[in-house]
Structure formats: structure tokens, C-alpha cells
Coordinates of C-alpha atoms in Angstrom, one line a residue:
Chain Z
M6 CA 27.2 1.9 13.9
E7 CA 28.6 -1.4 16.0
T8 CA 27.1 -4.5 15.3
R9 CA 26.7 -7.2 18.1
I10 CA 29.7 -9.3 16.7
Q11 CA 31.9 -6.2 16.8
R12 CA 31.1 -5.3 20.6
E13 CA 31.7 -9.2 21.6
A14 CA 34.8 -10.0 19.1
R15 CA 38.3 -10.6 21.0
P16 CA 41.2 -8.4 20.2
E17 CA 43.3 -11.1 18.1
S18 CA 40.5 -12.7 16.0
M19 CA 39.6 -11.9 12.2
L20 CA 36.2 -10.3 11.6
I21 CA 34.8 -11.4 7.9
N22 CA 32.2 -10.7 5.7
M23 CA 30.1 -13.5 3.7
G24 CA 27.6 -12.1 1.5
P25 CA 25.3 -9.8 0.9
S26 CA 26.8 -10.4 -2.4
H27 CA 28.6 -13.6 -2.2
P28 CA 28.8 -16.5 -4.9
A29 CA 27.8 -18.8 -2.6
M30 CA 24.8 -16.7 -0.9
H31 CA 21.9 -17.7 -3.2
G32 CA 19.7 -14.7 -2.1
T33 CA 20.8 -11.7 -0.4
I34 CA 22.1 -12.4 2.8
R35 CA 24.8 -11.8 5.3
I36 CA 26.8 -13.5 7.6
M37 CA 29.2 -11.8 9.6
L38 CA 32.0 -14.0 11.1
E39 CA 34.3 -13.9 13.7
L40 CA 37.1 -16.4 12.9
D41 CA 40.2 -17.6 14.5
A42 CA 42.0 -19.7 11.3
E43 CA 39.5 -21.2 9.9
R44 CA 37.2 -21.7 12.8
I45 CA 34.3 -19.9 13.5
L46 CA 34.3 -18.3 17.0
N47 CA 31.0 -16.5 16.7
A48 CA 28.4 -15.3 13.7
E49 CA 26.2 -13.1 12.9
V50 CA 23.0 -13.3 10.4
E51 CA 21.8 -9.9 8.9
V52 CA 18.9 -10.2 6.8
G53 CA 16.5 -7.9 5.1
Y54 CA 18.1 -7.1 1.5
L55 CA 15.3 -8.1 -0.2
H56 CA 12.4 -6.6 2.0
R57 CA 10.0 -4.8 -0.1
G58 CA 7.0 -4.4 2.1
F59 CA 5.1 -7.1 0.7
E60 CA 2.6 -6.8 4.1
K61 CA 2.0 -3.0 3.8
T62 CA 1.7 -3.3 0.2
C63 CA -1.1 -6.0 0.7
E64 CA -2.8 -3.3 3.1
N65 CA -3.1 -1.2 0.3
K66 CA -4.3 -3.8 -2.4
T67 CA -7.9 -5.3 -3.0
Y68 CA -7.9 -9.1 -2.0
F69 CA -8.1 -9.7 -5.4
N70 CA -5.2 -7.7 -6.8
L71 CA -2.5 -8.8 -4.1
L72 CA -2.6 -12.6 -5.5
P73 CA 0.3 -11.6 -8.0
Y74 CA 2.5 -10.3 -4.7
T75 CA 2.3 -13.5 -3.6
D76 CA 4.1 -15.1 -6.4
R77 CA 7.2 -13.1 -5.7
L78 CA 7.7 -14.7 -2.0
N79 CA 9.0 -18.3 -2.4
Y80 CA 9.5 -17.8 -6.3
V81 CA 10.7 -20.7 -6.9
S82 CA 7.2 -22.2 -5.8
P83 CA 5.0 -19.7 -6.5
L84 CA 2.0 -22.0 -6.7
I85 CA 2.1 -23.1 -3.3
N86 CA 1.9 -19.4 -2.2
N87 CA -1.0 -19.1 -4.3
L88 CA -2.6 -21.7 -2.8
G89 CA -1.8 -20.6 0.9
Y90 CA -3.6 -17.3 0.3
A91 CA -6.2 -18.7 -1.7
M92 CA -7.0 -21.5 1.0
T93 CA -6.6 -18.4 4.0
M94 CA -9.4 -16.3 2.0
E95 CA -11.4 -19.7 1.3
K96 CA -11.5 -20.4 5.1
M97 CA -12.7 -16.8 6.0
L98 CA -15.2 -16.8 3.2
G99 CA -16.6 -20.3 3.7
V100 CA -16.6 -21.4 -0.1
G101 CA -15.7 -24.9 -1.3
V102 CA -13.9 -25.6 -4.5
P103 CA -15.3 -27.6 -7.5
E104 CA -13.4 -31.2 -7.5
R105 CA -11.6 -30.7 -10.7
A106 CA -10.0 -27.6 -9.2
Q107 CA -9.1 -29.6 -5.8
L108 CA -7.1 -31.8 -8.2
I109 CA -5.4 -29.6 -10.4
R110 CA -4.3 -27.3 -6.9
V111 CA -2.7 -30.7 -5.6
L112 CA -0.8 -31.2 -9.2
M113 CA 0.4 -27.8 -9.0
S114 CA 1.4 -27.9 -5.3
E115 CA 3.4 -31.4 -5.8
L116 CA 5.1 -30.0 -9.4
S117 CA 6.2 -26.7 -7.2
R118 CA 7.6 -28.7 -4.2
I119 CA 9.7 -30.6 -6.9
S120 CA 11.0 -27.7 -8.5
D121 CA 11.7 -26.3 -4.9
H122 CA 13.7 -29.3 -3.8
L123 CA 15.6 -29.9 -7.0
T124 CA 16.4 -25.8 -6.8
C125 CA 17.4 -26.3 -2.8
L126 CA 20.0 -29.5 -3.6
A127 CA 20.8 -28.2 -6.9
A128 CA 22.6 -25.2 -5.2
M129 CA 23.8 -26.7 -2.3
A130 CA 25.5 -29.4 -4.5
M131 CA 27.2 -26.7 -6.9
E132 CA 28.7 -25.2 -3.6
C133 CA 30.2 -28.3 -2.4
G134 CA 31.8 -28.4 -6.0
A135 CA 29.2 -31.0 -7.9
F136 CA 28.1 -29.4 -10.7
T137 CA 26.9 -32.1 -12.6
V138 CA 24.4 -32.4 -10.0
F139 CA 23.0 -29.1 -10.6
L140 CA 23.1 -29.1 -13.8
Y141 CA 20.9 -32.1 -14.0
M142 CA 18.6 -30.8 -11.6
M143 CA 18.0 -27.4 -13.4
K144 CA 17.5 -30.0 -16.4
A145 CA 14.3 -31.7 -14.7
R146 CA 13.0 -28.6 -13.4
E147 CA 12.7 -27.2 -16.7
F148 CA 10.9 -29.9 -17.7
L149 CA 8.8 -29.5 -14.4
W150 CA 8.1 -26.0 -15.5
D151 CA 7.1 -27.1 -18.8
V152 CA 4.1 -28.5 -17.0
I153 CA 3.5 -25.4 -15.3
E154 CA 3.7 -22.8 -18.4
F155 CA 1.8 -24.7 -20.6
T156 CA -1.3 -24.4 -18.3
T157 CA -0.6 -21.0 -16.2
G158 CA 1.3 -19.1 -19.1
A159 CA 4.4 -18.5 -16.7
R160 CA 7.1 -20.5 -15.2
M161 CA 7.5 -18.3 -12.0
T162 CA 4.7 -15.6 -11.4
T163 CA 1.9 -17.7 -12.2
S164 CA -1.1 -16.2 -10.1
Y165 CA -2.6 -19.3 -11.3
I166 CA -4.5 -20.5 -8.0
R167 CA -7.1 -18.2 -7.5
I168 CA -10.0 -17.4 -4.6
G169 CA -12.5 -20.0 -5.5
G170 CA -10.5 -22.3 -7.4
V171 CA -7.9 -22.2 -10.5
R172 CA -7.7 -19.8 -13.3
A173 CA -8.1 -21.8 -16.4
D174 CA -8.3 -25.5 -16.9
L175 CA -5.4 -27.7 -17.7
H176 CA -3.4 -27.5 -21.2
P177 CA -4.8 -29.8 -23.4
D178 CA -1.6 -32.2 -23.5
W179 CA -1.0 -31.8 -19.7
R180 CA -0.9 -35.7 -20.0
G181 CA 2.2 -35.9 -22.2
S182 CA 4.1 -32.9 -20.8
L183 CA 3.9 -34.4 -17.1
A184 CA 4.6 -38.0 -17.9
T185 CA 7.7 -36.6 -19.7
A186 CA 8.8 -34.2 -16.2
V187 CA 8.0 -37.4 -14.2
R188 CA 10.3 -39.9 -16.6
E189 CA 13.0 -37.3 -16.6
T190 CA 12.9 -36.2 -13.0
R191 CA 12.7 -39.7 -11.9
R192 CA 16.0 -40.3 -14.0
V193 CA 17.7 -37.3 -12.6
L194 CA 17.2 -38.5 -9.0
K195 CA 18.4 -42.1 -9.8
D196 CA 21.8 -40.4 -10.9
V197 CA 21.7 -37.6 -8.7
S198 CA 21.9 -40.4 -5.8
G199 CA 24.3 -42.3 -7.5
L200 CA 26.6 -39.2 -7.9
L201 CA 26.2 -37.8 -4.1
D202 CA 24.7 -40.6 -1.8
K203 CA 28.3 -42.2 -1.2
N204 CA 30.6 -39.4 -2.7
S205 CA 33.3 -39.1 0.1
I206 CA 34.1 -35.8 -0.5
F207 CA 30.3 -34.4 -0.3
Q208 CA 29.6 -36.5 2.6
G209 CA 32.5 -35.4 4.5
R210 CA 30.9 -31.8 4.2
T211 CA 27.5 -33.1 5.1
R212 CA 27.3 -35.6 7.5
G213 CA 27.9 -34.3 10.6
V214 CA 27.8 -30.9 9.9
G215 CA 25.1 -28.3 10.7
V216 CA 23.4 -30.8 13.5
I217 CA 20.6 -29.5 15.3
S218 CA 18.8 -31.5 18.1
K219 CA 15.0 -32.1 18.2
E220 CA 14.6 -30.1 20.6
D221 CA 16.1 -27.0 19.0
A222 CA 14.8 -27.4 15.8
L223 CA 11.1 -26.9 17.4
S224 CA 12.3 -24.2 19.6
Y225 CA 13.6 -22.8 16.4
G226 CA 10.0 -23.0 15.2
W227 CA 11.7 -25.3 12.2
T228 CA 9.0 -26.8 9.5
G229 CA 9.1 -29.1 6.7
P230 CA 12.1 -30.7 5.4
C231 CA 14.7 -29.5 7.9
L232 CA 12.3 -30.3 10.6
R233 CA 11.7 -34.1 9.8
S234 CA 15.5 -34.4 8.9
T235 CA 15.4 -34.5 12.7
G236 CA 13.3 -37.7 12.8
I237 CA 9.8 -35.3 13.9
P238 CA 7.1 -36.4 10.8
Y239 CA 5.7 -32.9 11.0
D240 CA 3.9 -32.5 7.4
V241 CA 0.9 -29.9 7.2
R242 CA -0.3 -32.2 4.4
K243 CA -0.8 -35.2 7.3
A244 CA -1.1 -33.0 10.5
S245 CA -4.2 -30.9 9.0
P246 CA -5.0 -32.6 5.7
Y247 CA -6.4 -29.5 3.0
L248 CA -7.4 -30.3 -0.1
I249 CA -7.7 -34.0 -1.1
Y250 CA -4.2 -34.9 0.7
D251 CA -6.0 -37.4 3.0
K252 CA -7.2 -39.4 0.3
L253 CA -4.2 -40.0 -1.1
D254 CA -1.0 -42.3 -0.3
F255 CA 2.6 -40.8 0.4
E256 CA 4.7 -41.0 3.0
V257 CA 6.1 -38.4 5.3
P258 CA 10.1 -39.2 4.9
V259 CA 12.3 -38.7 8.0
G260 CA 16.2 -38.1 9.0
E261 CA 17.8 -39.3 12.1
F262 CA 20.7 -36.9 13.4
G263 CA 19.4 -33.6 11.7
D264 CA 22.6 -32.6 10.0
N265 CA 23.2 -31.3 6.2
F266 CA 23.4 -35.2 5.0
D267 CA 19.8 -36.0 6.2
R268 CA 18.2 -32.5 5.2
Y269 CA 19.4 -33.6 1.4
R270 CA 18.4 -37.0 1.8
V271 CA 14.8 -36.0 3.0
R272 CA 14.1 -34.0 0.5
M273 CA 15.4 -36.2 -2.2
R274 CA 13.0 -38.9 -0.9
E275 CA 10.6 -36.3 -0.5
M276 CA 10.2 -35.3 -4.1
E277 CA 10.0 -39.2 -4.7
Q278 CA 7.2 -39.4 -2.6
S279 CA 5.7 -35.9 -4.6
L280 CA 6.3 -37.9 -8.0
R281 CA 3.9 -40.7 -6.5
L282 CA 1.7 -38.3 -5.7
L283 CA 1.7 -36.6 -9.4
E284 CA 0.8 -39.9 -10.6
Q285 CA -1.8 -40.8 -8.4
V286 CA -3.4 -37.1 -9.3
A287 CA -3.3 -37.6 -12.9
A288 CA -5.2 -40.7 -12.7
L289 CA -7.9 -38.8 -10.5
I290 CA -8.1 -35.9 -13.0
P291 CA -10.9 -36.7 -15.7
G292 CA -10.1 -35.7 -19.2
A293 CA -12.0 -32.5 -20.0
A294 CA -15.4 -32.9 -21.7
P295 CA -15.6 -31.8 -24.9
I296 CA -17.1 -28.4 -25.0
T297 CA -20.4 -29.0 -27.2
G298 CA -22.7 -26.0 -28.5
E299 CA -22.5 -24.1 -31.8
P300 CA -18.6 -23.3 -33.1
A301 CA -16.9 -20.7 -31.2
I302 CA -16.8 -17.1 -33.1
E303 CA -14.3 -14.6 -32.8
P304 CA -14.4 -11.7 -30.0
A305 CA -15.1 -9.0 -32.5
E306 CA -17.6 -10.7 -34.3
A307 CA -19.5 -11.7 -31.0
I308 CA -19.6 -8.2 -30.0
R309 CA -20.8 -7.1 -33.4
V310 CA -23.3 -9.9 -33.2
S311 CA -24.4 -8.7 -29.6
R312 CA -25.1 -5.2 -30.6
R313 CA -28.3 -6.7 -32.3
Q314 CA -29.4 -9.2 -30.1
K315 CA -27.9 -11.5 -27.3
T316 CA -25.8 -14.3 -28.3
A317 CA -25.4 -17.5 -26.9
A318 CA -22.4 -18.5 -29.1
R319 CA -19.1 -19.4 -28.0
I320 CA -16.4 -17.1 -28.5
R321 CA -13.1 -17.9 -28.9
L322 CA -10.7 -16.2 -26.2
S323 CA -7.2 -17.3 -25.5
P324 CA -6.8 -19.6 -22.7
N325 CA -4.5 -17.5 -20.7
L326 CA -7.0 -14.6 -20.4
E327 CA -8.7 -14.2 -17.4
G328 CA -11.7 -16.1 -17.1
S329 CA -12.2 -17.1 -20.8
E330 CA -13.7 -20.5 -20.2
K331 CA -17.2 -19.8 -19.2
A332 CA -17.9 -23.5 -20.4
R333 CA -15.3 -25.0 -18.0
Y334 CA -16.5 -22.4 -15.0
A335 CA -18.5 -25.3 -13.1
D336 CA -15.4 -27.5 -12.8
L337 CA -12.6 -24.8 -11.8
M338 CA -14.5 -22.2 -10.1
T339 CA -16.8 -22.0 -7.1
S340 CA -20.0 -21.1 -7.4
D341 CA -20.9 -20.1 -3.9
R342 CA -21.9 -16.9 -2.9
P343 CA -21.2 -16.2 0.4
A344 CA -23.9 -14.8 2.6
A345 CA -21.6 -12.4 4.5
L346 CA -20.8 -10.8 1.1
G347 CA -24.4 -9.3 1.0
S348 CA -27.0 -9.5 -1.7
T349 CA -25.5 -6.9 -4.0
A350 CA -21.7 -8.8 -3.7
C351 CA -21.0 -10.7 -7.1
G352 CA -19.5 -13.8 -5.6
V353 CA -15.6 -14.6 -5.2
V354 CA -14.5 -15.4 -8.7
V355 CA -13.9 -12.7 -11.4
P356 CA -17.1 -13.0 -13.6
P357 CA -16.4 -15.0 -17.1
K358 CA -15.1 -12.6 -19.6
E359 CA -17.8 -13.6 -22.6
D360 CA -20.4 -12.4 -20.8
T361 CA -18.0 -9.1 -19.8
Y362 CA -18.2 -8.6 -23.4
T363 CA -21.5 -9.4 -24.8
T364 CA -24.1 -8.6 -22.0
M365 CA -25.1 -5.5 -19.7
E366 CA -25.3 -8.4 -16.7
G367 CA -21.9 -9.3 -17.2
L368 CA -20.8 -5.9 -17.8
I369 CA -22.4 -4.9 -14.0
S370 CA -21.0 -7.7 -12.6
H371 CA -17.5 -7.7 -13.7
F372 CA -17.6 -3.8 -12.5
L373 CA -18.8 -4.8 -9.1
F374 CA -15.9 -7.6 -8.8
F375 CA -13.2 -4.7 -9.4
M376 CA -14.9 -1.7 -8.4
N377 CA -13.0 0.5 -5.2
G378 CA -15.0 -0.6 -2.1
H379 CA -16.6 -3.4 -3.9
G380 CA -15.4 -7.0 -4.9
I381 CA -14.4 -9.5 -1.9
R382 CA -15.2 -8.0 1.2
P383 CA -14.9 -10.7 3.9
P384 CA -16.9 -10.4 7.3
K385 CA -14.7 -8.9 10.1
G386 CA -12.6 -11.3 11.9
D387 CA -9.4 -12.7 11.7
V388 CA -8.3 -16.1 10.1
Y389 CA -4.8 -18.5 10.0
F390 CA -4.3 -21.2 7.5
S391 CA -1.4 -22.8 6.5
V392 CA 0.2 -25.1 3.8
E393 CA 2.7 -27.3 3.2
G394 CA 5.6 -25.5 1.1
G395 CA 8.3 -26.4 0.0
N396 CA 10.6 -25.2 2.7
G397 CA 8.0 -25.9 5.8
E398 CA 4.7 -24.6 7.0
V399 CA 3.5 -21.6 4.8
G400 CA 1.2 -19.9 6.7
F401 CA -0.9 -16.3 6.4
Y402 CA -2.6 -14.3 8.9
V403 CA -5.5 -12.2 7.7
V404 CA -7.6 -9.8 9.5
S405 CA -10.4 -8.0 8.0
D406 CA -12.3 -5.1 8.8
G407 CA -15.1 -6.0 6.5
T408 CA -13.4 -3.2 3.5
D409 CA -12.1 -4.7 0.1
R410 CA -8.6 -4.5 1.3
P411 CA -7.2 -6.8 3.9
Y412 CA -6.5 -4.4 7.2
R413 CA -3.5 -6.7 8.2
L414 CA -1.9 -9.4 6.4
H415 CA 0.7 -11.4 7.6
L416 CA 3.2 -14.7 6.4
R417 CA 4.6 -17.2 8.1
A418 CA 7.4 -18.0 6.3
P419 CA 9.2 -21.1 6.9
C420 CA 12.3 -19.6 5.9
F421 CA 12.7 -17.2 8.5
H422 CA 12.4 -19.7 11.3
V423 CA 15.1 -21.9 9.8
V424 CA 17.6 -19.1 9.0
S425 CA 17.2 -17.8 12.7
A426 CA 19.0 -21.2 13.4
L427 CA 21.9 -20.3 11.2
E428 CA 24.0 -18.5 13.8
Q429 CA 23.8 -21.4 15.8
L430 CA 24.5 -24.0 13.6
I431 CA 27.9 -22.2 12.0
K432 CA 29.2 -21.5 15.5
G433 CA 32.5 -23.2 16.6
R434 CA 32.7 -25.1 13.0
L435 CA 35.0 -24.5 10.0
L436 CA 34.4 -21.8 7.4
A437 CA 33.8 -23.9 4.8
D438 CA 31.0 -25.7 6.5
V439 CA 29.0 -22.6 6.4
I440 CA 28.5 -23.5 2.7
P441 CA 26.7 -26.7 2.7
T442 CA 25.1 -26.1 5.8
F443 CA 23.4 -22.3 4.5
G444 CA 22.6 -24.9 1.2
S445 CA 20.7 -27.1 2.6
M446 CA 18.6 -24.7 4.8
N447 CA 17.0 -23.5 1.2
I448 CA 17.1 -19.8 1.4
I449 CA 14.7 -17.9 -0.1
A450 CA 15.3 -14.5 0.2
G451 CA 11.7 -13.7 -1.5
E452 CA 9.8 -15.2 1.4
L453 CA 12.3 -14.5 4.6
D454 CA 12.4 -10.5 3.6
R455 CA 8.9 -10.5 2.4
Chain U
M18 CA -7.6 -34.4 25.3
G19 CA -10.6 -32.7 23.6
R20 CA -11.4 -29.4 22.5
E21 CA -13.9 -28.8 25.5
T22 CA -11.4 -30.3 28.2
L23 CA -8.6 -28.0 27.3
I24 CA -10.3 -24.9 27.3
D25 CA -11.8 -25.7 30.8
E26 CA -8.1 -26.9 31.7
I27 CA -7.0 -22.9 30.6
R28 CA -9.8 -21.7 32.2
T29 CA -9.0 -23.3 35.5
K30 CA -5.1 -23.5 35.9
L31 CA -4.8 -20.1 34.0
G32 CA -7.9 -18.0 34.7
D33 CA -6.3 -14.9 35.9
A34 CA -4.3 -14.6 32.6
V35 CA -6.9 -15.2 30.4
E36 CA -9.4 -12.6 29.4
S37 CA -11.8 -14.3 27.3
V38 CA -11.7 -17.4 25.1
S39 CA -13.4 -17.4 21.7
E40 CA -13.3 -19.1 18.7
S41 CA -12.6 -17.9 15.3
Y42 CA -13.2 -19.8 12.4
G43 CA -12.4 -23.3 13.9
D44 CA -9.7 -21.9 15.9
D45 CA -8.9 -21.2 19.3
V46 CA -8.6 -17.8 20.5
L47 CA -7.3 -17.0 24.0
A48 CA -7.1 -13.0 24.9
V49 CA -4.4 -12.7 27.5
R50 CA -3.7 -9.6 29.8
P51 CA 0.2 -8.3 28.7
G52 CA 1.0 -8.4 32.4
F53 CA 0.6 -12.4 32.5
L54 CA 1.7 -12.9 29.2
R55 CA 5.2 -15.1 29.7
S56 CA 4.0 -16.8 32.7
L57 CA 1.0 -18.1 30.6
M58 CA 3.8 -19.1 28.2
V59 CA 5.4 -20.9 30.4
A60 CA 2.4 -23.1 31.7
L61 CA 1.6 -23.4 27.8
R62 CA 4.7 -24.8 26.7
A63 CA 4.4 -27.5 29.7
A64 CA 2.5 -30.4 30.2
P65 CA -0.7 -30.8 30.0
F66 CA -0.7 -28.5 27.1
D67 CA 2.2 -29.4 25.6
Y68 CA 2.3 -26.1 22.9
A69 CA 6.2 -26.8 21.6
V70 CA 6.4 -24.7 18.9
L71 CA 5.7 -21.0 18.5
L72 CA 4.7 -21.0 15.1
D73 CA 4.5 -17.3 14.4
L74 CA 3.9 -14.0 16.4
T75 CA 3.1 -10.8 14.7
C76 CA 1.3 -7.6 15.6
V77 CA -1.9 -5.5 14.2
D78 CA -2.4 -1.6 14.3
F79 CA -5.9 -1.2 15.5
T80 CA -4.9 3.1 15.4
A81 CA -7.3 3.8 18.8
G82 CA -5.2 4.5 22.2
E83 CA -5.7 1.8 24.8
G84 CA -5.3 -1.0 23.0
R85 CA -4.0 0.0 20.1
F86 CA -1.4 -2.5 19.2
E87 CA -2.4 -6.8 19.4
L88 CA 0.4 -9.0 19.6
V89 CA -0.5 -12.2 18.0
Y90 CA 0.9 -15.3 18.7
H91 CA 0.6 -18.5 16.9
L92 CA 1.5 -22.1 19.1
Y93 CA 1.4 -25.6 17.9
S94 CA 1.4 -28.3 19.8
L95 CA 2.8 -31.1 18.0
S96 CA 1.6 -34.2 20.5
R97 CA -2.0 -33.0 20.2
N98 CA -1.9 -31.5 16.8
V99 CA -3.9 -28.2 17.5
R100 CA -2.9 -24.6 17.1
L101 CA -3.7 -22.0 19.5
R102 CA -3.6 -18.0 19.1
L103 CA -2.9 -16.1 21.9
K104 CA -3.7 -12.1 21.7
T105 CA -2.8 -9.6 24.0
S106 CA -3.2 -5.9 23.7
L107 CA -0.8 -3.1 24.3
P108 CA -1.8 0.5 24.8
A109 CA -0.4 3.2 22.0
A110 CA 1.6 5.3 24.1
D111 CA 4.2 2.7 25.5
P112 CA 3.7 -0.6 23.9
V113 CA 5.9 -2.5 25.9
A114 CA 5.4 -6.7 26.4
D115 CA 7.4 -9.7 28.5
S116 CA 9.9 -10.9 26.1
I117 CA 9.8 -14.5 25.5
T118 CA 13.2 -15.7 24.2
G119 CA 14.0 -17.4 27.2
L120 CA 11.4 -19.9 25.8
W121 CA 11.5 -20.2 22.3
K122 CA 14.6 -19.5 20.2
N123 CA 12.8 -18.2 17.4
A124 CA 11.2 -15.4 19.4
D125 CA 14.4 -13.6 19.4
W126 CA 14.1 -13.0 15.4
L127 CA 10.4 -12.5 15.7
E128 CA 10.5 -9.8 18.4
R129 CA 12.8 -8.0 16.6
E130 CA 11.0 -8.0 13.8
V131 CA 7.7 -6.9 15.4
F132 CA 9.8 -4.1 17.1
D133 CA 11.3 -2.9 13.6
M134 CA 7.6 -3.0 11.8
F135 CA 5.4 -1.5 14.7
G136 CA 7.7 -0.2 17.2
V137 CA 6.6 -2.6 20.7
R138 CA 9.6 -3.1 22.5
F139 CA 10.3 -6.3 24.5
T140 CA 11.4 -6.2 27.8
G141 CA 14.2 -8.9 28.5
H142 CA 15.1 -9.4 24.8
P143 CA 18.9 -9.9 24.8
D144 CA 19.4 -7.2 21.5
L145 CA 16.7 -5.9 20.2
R146 CA 16.9 -3.9 17.2
R147 CA 15.6 -3.7 13.6
L148 CA 15.6 -7.1 11.6
L149 CA 14.4 -6.1 8.0
T150 CA 15.2 -2.6 7.8
Y151 CA 18.5 -0.9 8.8
E152 CA 20.1 1.0 11.3
G153 CA 19.1 4.7 10.3
F154 CA 15.4 4.0 9.0
E155 CA 12.8 5.8 10.4
G156 CA 9.7 5.2 11.9
H157 CA 7.7 1.6 12.4
P158 CA 6.4 1.1 8.4
L159 CA 3.8 -1.4 9.3
R160 CA 2.1 1.2 11.7
K161 CA -1.0 2.6 10.2
S162 CA 0.3 6.4 10.6
Y163 CA 3.0 5.2 8.5
P164 CA 2.2 6.3 4.6
W165 CA 2.5 3.8 2.4
R166 CA 6.0 4.7 0.0
L167 CA 6.9 7.4 2.1
A168 CA 11.0 8.0 1.2
Q169 CA 13.7 7.3 3.9
P170 CA 16.4 9.6 4.2
R171 CA 19.8 8.5 3.2
I172 CA 22.0 7.2 5.3
P173 CA 25.9 7.2 5.2
M174 CA 27.3 4.2 4.1
K175 CA 27.9 1.3 6.4
D176 CA 31.5 0.8 8.2
K177 CA 33.5 -2.0 7.0
V178 CA 33.7 -4.9 9.8

């Protein structure tokens, strides 16, 4: 089978493959190049190597069960994917989220955004030969992921932000780990700026390379840092604020020329803004009230007691267990029960495990939530909602037919639109320019190929 | 321009193309006659509507005969900070729509994806072939008639470029 580039190739030029498995291709993507010596005459990008039928799979899962699949879209910032999906469903169901859960969501979004940018720039710098930058940034990312891991129990596959709230309260020691992460990230950003900003090798490979005009960037549907590098200050957090972003103080950094260096600078400055946001949000989150009442008892003991009579005792459950925090539910999970769900429905959040284990009503509502054909059943209709992800606008388009599974779920992946411009950006440039251009775009094959 | 004036403007200027105007969870939705899709897009992209960004294009398979495939476009106007959803229905027997690749550059890949996943063809597309799956893939996986986890036949190894 001939590809487009093979049909169009000049007889005297050389055709060469970059990828799908190439050391400089983070993510499996194939770039076919037509070369005249080092000059790229023509290029063709082939994607889909990581296509795993995300949208088809979602059509066969319940609204609650498909959440872990969203972790695997942009796997560097899974919490933002969780957030995008959860907020799409909240928009459809018409439920509100408690204040504390909203603050935690902002905190988690910004942590993810920084780790996303760090990963992108680390890989980009490494591919340009700056291995030190890679190590520094990976180190900072680990501190950020510590905060995430303490609270969510996972580094990447978090599934922490749920429809109607967040799964559990923050780790008791979250302030300490967050302060460390912010301090270490600031230090790394300063070091990296010192290493790269005036580095002539880095400048030579990024300045004036991979330039895109404002008009082209819009025509390609670019969003996020890549679009902002051309000077257009479009940020979903400012354009249509969600959560509490309208009450927070942050700037939207923009570039000037839309080249690789601007994309690098925009990401660096955006991380500084995200660090500011982290500090603001941390100050806004009140300390969790100590749980009062009877001392906690072990689950086995609670079951034994509840065989004789209903127990009001607190049950000691692992904080990582699903819904083990009944006392915190009012702060973390919505108690809204949308009228559209019908009178027999049990709401949109998992009933507390304490109730499930000890009362008949709790067990019934647990089954109602998880049984086939029950659970979350949004009204018929379609909805689109988007949040600002690490790469740009992460949008979910959901069509409901009134059952407990989405009739159609579509992800608007920001990467997809950015990569579609790659052919244009590298045409006419040198072979070596592919690497920094590709790196500055931050390709995440998980969301690109779905 | 407020929402009402915008809708009025669309109705007066582009009345022939628009089947209905509705609202879904706060978003404006236009149902469009398929034949007018391209001309409507041209008008919406220009002033005064100024929908400069094609945010997204996808398709929904509603399985019934007429109007089985519904193309869903999301437009965004940077200057007015509003989104617009356009829908157009295509018949099951011969789902063909006008390509808008000349208007937005990302329409190239978006239309290839819809062709790949749903088998909807776009007239005027420069290079309409599969995007996420591969040459030799049988069927269109996001159609409702395509079973989940259907195995695909083996294909010969690709020639080296």
C-alpha cells in the first residue's frame, strides 16, 4: 500500500522513517520524511499506534465504571482527565459540588498541570542534549507526585476525582508534602531557567524553529500553551471559569513568535503561575475538623455488633478504600439527588462503605448504585464540557439515551489538533529540527490515539 | 452580541440552512440541513459570527435509517467567547457530507477520524483514508453494528518506506 508521501515523492530524494519506535519519539508515532540531504521536502505523520478503542469501551461501561479509563488518556496528568469527565457528568446531572471538594480539585489540577509541563520540557530538553534538565525536572515531578500519591494512593492511575466530588479527603500531612513540592519545584525551575534560557545550543535549536502563525494555530484548533505561545491568551480557566478559578489570582502567560522557544517559555511561566495557584488554594483549604464521637472500631467488630443491633460506632477503614469516610462525605461528595434520576435512584455518589457493611438500607443503596441498569442514569440529551488540561482544552462530549451507559462519549483531545500541524511545521526545515519541534508540542499518545 | 441577537442574526441570514435552533445545558445547538453545511460554515466563520476555531468534530450513530449518522461540530468564537454546536443528520445508506478542509486545517484529520470510525465520507477531502486504525482494518468500529471486541483479520506486514 502506497502512502501519500510515497506517491508524491521525487525520484531523486530519500524516504526515511522516524518512529514509531524511535528514541526521540516519546510516544509511538511515525513520521515519514522525504529528504534532500538534511532538508525535509515532505512529511507525513501517522498516528494510531496506541489506539485502544477508548470511546467504544466507554459505550459498554457504566458512567461510574468508565472513570478509570479516563486516567489513561493523558497519563501524565490523569487528574485533569478525571476532572473533565466528572464535571461533564455533573453538568449533565445538574449537581453541585461542596466547597472543600472544589478546592481539592483545583489543587490536584494544578499539581497535574505542573507535572505535565515538567514532563514535556524534560523530554524536550533531553532530546536536545540537556540531560541534566531532564533529571532535575523528573526530580521535581517526583515531589509533586508524592503529594498526589499520599492522597490518592496512586501516582498516575488515580481515579480520584469522582462524579459529585472527590474520593477521599487530603492526606493528614498534605501541607508538609505540598510545601516541599512547591519549594523543590521553584528551585528546579530556577535551575532550569539558568541552564536553558540563555544557552546558545538550546536557543539555536528552538528559536525561530517550528514557527506557527496565529492564524494557522487557530485554523489547526490549537489550544493551551501551544496556542498561547503565538500570543493568543486563550485559557479555559479564564474564558469560561469552572470550579473557583474566577476567584483566584493568576496570569495567562503568552509568547510572541509561536516558535519552540516560546512554547518552552510559556510552559515555564505557566508553572510559576500554577505554583502561585497551589499556594493560594492551600491557604483557602481549611484544616479538616477532627472526627468526634465514639472511638473507631475494626470492620470485623462492626459487622459482629451490627448482627445484634444497628451500630452508630465509627468504623476504622483504610483511607484508600472506596468511600470509607462517611464523616467527611458532606465536605467531599455532593448530596444532591437530581430529580431527573427518579425517585428510586440512590444519588450520584457511592454510598458510604460504613453503611454498606452495617445496615440493610446501606446495602440496598449500594446495590442500587452498582446494579446493571441502575446507578447513574442521566436524562436523554447531549452535553459538552471542557477544562484546561496540560496540553489545552480537554473536552468531553457525552450523549445519553437515559440508560446507565453513555450512548456515545467523545474526547476532544488537545494533542490531536496540535499534532495535525506537525507536518506543516517541519516541512522545509532540517531533519534535526523535528526533535525540538516534536518535543515542544508535548505529544501524549494516550489521548491522541484514544 | 448577546445570545438572542446572535440567534436572530443566524435565523435571518442563514434561515434556509438551519432546521432548528435549540439549547442543551446552556449551549446553543443548531440543526443544519446537510446540503447547506459548507455554506453555513463559511458564513459562521466570517464576521459578524466570527467562529474562528473548529474545536471538535465527531459523529453519533443513531442506528435508525434516515438520519442515522449525526455529525456534531463544535465551533468557538475567540472574539465573543462563545461556543456553538452544529448538528447534521446523514442517511444510513449513503452517509456523505461536504468536507470543510478548506476552512479549517484540523478538519483534515477530524474528518479522517470520522471516516475511519463511522464510514462517513466527505466530498472534497484531499486524502480521505483511515487515521487511527490501519489499512486493511475491516468495518468501522464506532458504528453500533460493530461488536465490541470483534477480532480483526491479520494483515500482511507493511512494506518499508
